[in-house]
mmCIF file of C-alpha atoms in Angstrom:
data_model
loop_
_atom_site.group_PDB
_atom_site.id
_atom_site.type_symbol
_atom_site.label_atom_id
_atom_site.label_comp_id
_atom_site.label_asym_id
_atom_site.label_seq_id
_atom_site.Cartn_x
_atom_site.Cartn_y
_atom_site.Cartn_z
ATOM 1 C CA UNK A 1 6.362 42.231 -28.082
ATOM 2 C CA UNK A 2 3.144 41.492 -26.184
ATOM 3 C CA UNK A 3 3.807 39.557 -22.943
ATOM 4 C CA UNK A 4 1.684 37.068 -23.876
ATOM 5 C CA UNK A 5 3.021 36.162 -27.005
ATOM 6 C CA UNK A 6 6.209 35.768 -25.524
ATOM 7 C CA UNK A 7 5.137 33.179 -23.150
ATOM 8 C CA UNK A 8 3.477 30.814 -26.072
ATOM 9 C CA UNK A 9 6.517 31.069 -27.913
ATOM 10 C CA UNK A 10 8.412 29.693 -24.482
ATOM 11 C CA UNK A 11 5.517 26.682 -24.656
ATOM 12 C CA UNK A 12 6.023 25.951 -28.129
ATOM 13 C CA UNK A 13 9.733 26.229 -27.671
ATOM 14 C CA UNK A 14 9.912 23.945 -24.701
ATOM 15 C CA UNK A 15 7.180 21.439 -26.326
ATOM 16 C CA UNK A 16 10.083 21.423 -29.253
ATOM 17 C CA UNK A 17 13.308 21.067 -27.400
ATOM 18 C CA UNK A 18 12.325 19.339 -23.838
ATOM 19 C CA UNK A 19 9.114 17.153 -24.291
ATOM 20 C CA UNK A 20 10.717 15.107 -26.663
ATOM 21 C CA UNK A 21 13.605 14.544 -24.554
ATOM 22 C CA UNK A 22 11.501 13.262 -21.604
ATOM 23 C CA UNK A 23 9.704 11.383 -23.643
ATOM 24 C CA UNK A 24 12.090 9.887 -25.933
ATOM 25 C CA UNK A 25 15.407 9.646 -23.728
ATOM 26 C CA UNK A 26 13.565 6.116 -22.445
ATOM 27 C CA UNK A 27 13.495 2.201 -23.511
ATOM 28 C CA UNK A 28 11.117 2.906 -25.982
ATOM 29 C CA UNK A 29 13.803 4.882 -28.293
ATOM 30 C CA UNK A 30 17.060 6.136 -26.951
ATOM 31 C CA UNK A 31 17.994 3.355 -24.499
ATOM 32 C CA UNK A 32 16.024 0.744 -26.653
ATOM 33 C CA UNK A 33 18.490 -2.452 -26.771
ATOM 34 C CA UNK A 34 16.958 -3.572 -30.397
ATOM 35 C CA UNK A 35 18.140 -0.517 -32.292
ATOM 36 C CA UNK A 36 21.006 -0.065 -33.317
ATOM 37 C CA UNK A 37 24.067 1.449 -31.590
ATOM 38 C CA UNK A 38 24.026 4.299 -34.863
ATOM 39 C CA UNK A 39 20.318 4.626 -35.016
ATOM 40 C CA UNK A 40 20.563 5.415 -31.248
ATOM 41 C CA UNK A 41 23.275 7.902 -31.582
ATOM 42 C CA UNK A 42 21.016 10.083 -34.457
ATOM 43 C CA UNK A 43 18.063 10.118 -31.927
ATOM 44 C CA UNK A 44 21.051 11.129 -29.215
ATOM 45 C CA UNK A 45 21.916 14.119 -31.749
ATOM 46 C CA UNK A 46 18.040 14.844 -33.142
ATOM 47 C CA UNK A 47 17.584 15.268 -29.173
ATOM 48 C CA UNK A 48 20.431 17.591 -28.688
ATOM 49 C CA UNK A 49 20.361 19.713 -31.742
ATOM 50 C CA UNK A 50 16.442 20.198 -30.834
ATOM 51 C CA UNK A 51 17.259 21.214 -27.418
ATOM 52 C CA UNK A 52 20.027 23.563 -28.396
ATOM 53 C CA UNK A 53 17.819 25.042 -30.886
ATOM 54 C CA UNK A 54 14.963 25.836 -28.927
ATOM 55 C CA UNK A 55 17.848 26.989 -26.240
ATOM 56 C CA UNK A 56 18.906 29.108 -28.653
ATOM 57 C CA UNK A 57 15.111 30.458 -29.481
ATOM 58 C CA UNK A 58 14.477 31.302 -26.100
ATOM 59 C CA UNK A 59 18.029 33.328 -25.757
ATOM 60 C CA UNK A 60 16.851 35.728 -28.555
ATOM 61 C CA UNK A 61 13.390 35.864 -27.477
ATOM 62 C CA UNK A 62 13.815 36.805 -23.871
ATOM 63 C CA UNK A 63 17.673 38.013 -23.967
ATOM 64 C CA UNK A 64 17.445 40.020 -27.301
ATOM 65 C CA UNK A 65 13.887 40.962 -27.526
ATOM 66 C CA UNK A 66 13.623 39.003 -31.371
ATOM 67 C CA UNK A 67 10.965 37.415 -32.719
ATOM 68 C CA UNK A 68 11.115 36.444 -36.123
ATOM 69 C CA UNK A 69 14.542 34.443 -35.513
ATOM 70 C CA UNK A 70 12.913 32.512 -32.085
ATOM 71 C CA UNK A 71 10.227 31.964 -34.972
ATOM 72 C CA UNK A 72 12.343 30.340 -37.593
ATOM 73 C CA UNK A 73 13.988 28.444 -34.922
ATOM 74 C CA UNK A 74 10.892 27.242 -33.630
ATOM 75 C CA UNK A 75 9.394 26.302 -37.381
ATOM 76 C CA UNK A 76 12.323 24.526 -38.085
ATOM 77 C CA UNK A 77 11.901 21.946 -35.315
ATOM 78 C CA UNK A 78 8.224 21.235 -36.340
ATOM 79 C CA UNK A 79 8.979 21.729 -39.437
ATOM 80 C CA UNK A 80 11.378 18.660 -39.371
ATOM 81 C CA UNK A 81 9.052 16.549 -37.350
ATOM 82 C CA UNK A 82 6.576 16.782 -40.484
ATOM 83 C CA UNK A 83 8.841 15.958 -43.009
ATOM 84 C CA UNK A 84 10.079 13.024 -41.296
ATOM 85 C CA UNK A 85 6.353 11.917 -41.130
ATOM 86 C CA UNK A 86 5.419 12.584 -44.848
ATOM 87 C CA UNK A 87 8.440 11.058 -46.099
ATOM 88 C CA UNK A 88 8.648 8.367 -44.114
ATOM 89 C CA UNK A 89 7.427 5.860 -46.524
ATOM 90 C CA UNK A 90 10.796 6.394 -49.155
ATOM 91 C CA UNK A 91 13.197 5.344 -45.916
ATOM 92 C CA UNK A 92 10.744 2.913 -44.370
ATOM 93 C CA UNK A 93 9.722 4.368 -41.294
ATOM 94 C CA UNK A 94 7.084 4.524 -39.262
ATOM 95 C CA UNK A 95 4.845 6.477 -36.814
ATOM 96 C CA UNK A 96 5.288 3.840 -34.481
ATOM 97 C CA UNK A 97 7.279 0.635 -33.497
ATOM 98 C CA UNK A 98 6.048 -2.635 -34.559
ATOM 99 C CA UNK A 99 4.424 -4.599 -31.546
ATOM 100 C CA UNK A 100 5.072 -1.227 -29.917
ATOM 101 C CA UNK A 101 3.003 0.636 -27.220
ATOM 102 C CA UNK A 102 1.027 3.221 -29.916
ATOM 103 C CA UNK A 103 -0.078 5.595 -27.537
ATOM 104 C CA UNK A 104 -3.119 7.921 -28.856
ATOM 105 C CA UNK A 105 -4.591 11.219 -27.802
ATOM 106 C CA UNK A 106 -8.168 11.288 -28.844
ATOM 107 C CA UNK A 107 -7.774 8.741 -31.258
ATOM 108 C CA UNK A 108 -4.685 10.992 -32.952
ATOM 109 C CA UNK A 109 -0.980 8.847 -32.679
ATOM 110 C CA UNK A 110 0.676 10.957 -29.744
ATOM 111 C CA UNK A 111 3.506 12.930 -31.680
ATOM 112 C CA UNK A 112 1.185 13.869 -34.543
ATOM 113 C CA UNK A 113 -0.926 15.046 -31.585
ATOM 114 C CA UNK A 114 1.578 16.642 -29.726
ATOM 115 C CA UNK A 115 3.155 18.637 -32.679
ATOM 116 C CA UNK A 116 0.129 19.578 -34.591
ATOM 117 C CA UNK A 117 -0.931 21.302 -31.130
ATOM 118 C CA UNK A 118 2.261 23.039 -31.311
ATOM 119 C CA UNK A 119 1.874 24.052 -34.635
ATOM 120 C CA UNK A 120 -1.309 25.292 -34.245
ATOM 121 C CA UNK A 121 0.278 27.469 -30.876
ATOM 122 C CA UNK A 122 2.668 28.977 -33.138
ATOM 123 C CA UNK A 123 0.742 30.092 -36.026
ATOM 124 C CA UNK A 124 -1.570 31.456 -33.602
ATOM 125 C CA UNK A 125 1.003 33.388 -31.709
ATOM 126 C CA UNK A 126 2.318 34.515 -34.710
ATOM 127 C CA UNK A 127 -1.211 35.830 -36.187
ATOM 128 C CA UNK A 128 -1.475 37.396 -33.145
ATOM 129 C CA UNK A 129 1.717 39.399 -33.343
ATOM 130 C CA UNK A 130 0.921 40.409 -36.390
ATOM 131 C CA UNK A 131 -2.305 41.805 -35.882
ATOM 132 C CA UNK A 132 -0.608 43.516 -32.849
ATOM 133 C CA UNK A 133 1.946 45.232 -34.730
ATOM 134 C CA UNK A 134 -0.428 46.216 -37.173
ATOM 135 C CA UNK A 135 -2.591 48.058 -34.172
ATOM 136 C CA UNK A 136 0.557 49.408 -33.035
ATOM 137 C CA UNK A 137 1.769 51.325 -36.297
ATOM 138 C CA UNK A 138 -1.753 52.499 -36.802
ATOM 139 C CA UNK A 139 -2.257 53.533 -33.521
ATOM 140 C CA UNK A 140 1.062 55.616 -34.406
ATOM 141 C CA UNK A 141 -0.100 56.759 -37.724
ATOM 142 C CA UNK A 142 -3.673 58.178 -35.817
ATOM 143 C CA UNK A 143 -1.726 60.451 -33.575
#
């Protein structure tokens, strides 16, 4: 696999399993006195499981020389943040706490932000592997 591509997969892979918990391991979720003692140990395992995960991606990226597993790993972390936001109206959440900081990147709420840019990474990085494995055999099949 192209160098390159190797190193947005890290990003996207560290944006998935680190970000979040710098971000989220504060007052404003994790530590955050008004939830509940439960509610704070799912964010405690969403954390973990995410970090692990992407971990996990990175071991068979760079140990193993895989891509399409580091991939599904990967997908499965955004993945999850998406569903949580389209569904979030049949469990009554929300995008952001009520009376809240709502912090916004041009306009866009933060984590929508954050993981759509992530999303986009990925699906670049994986067009681009793609189109580089498809130069590759053909560049074998010329010879």
């Amino acid at each position: 696999m192209v160098l390159i591509n190797k190193i947005l997969l890290t990003i996207v892979a560290l944006g998935c399993g680190v970000i979040p918990i710098m971000v989220d391991f504060s007052e404003t979720h994790l530590l955050n006195e008004n939830w509940s003692s439960h509610a704070r140990t799912h964010v405690a395992w969403l954390l973990a499981t995410n970090f692990l995960t992407s971990m996990l991606s990175l071991y068979f990226l760079w140990m193993k020389n895989l891509k399409f597993i580091p991939i599904l790993f990967i997908s499965s972390i955004i993945a999850g943040y998406f569903i949580s936001i389209l569904t979030k109206d049949s469990y009554g959440g929300s995008i952001s706490e009520i009376g809240g900081v709502e912090d916004k990147i041009y306009g866009i709420e933060a984590g929508m932000f954050f993981f759509s840019s992530l999303l986009f990474i990925l699906i670049a990085t994986i067009i681009s592997i793609m189109l580089t494995e498809k130069i590759q055999q053909n560049s074998i099949y010329n010879k």
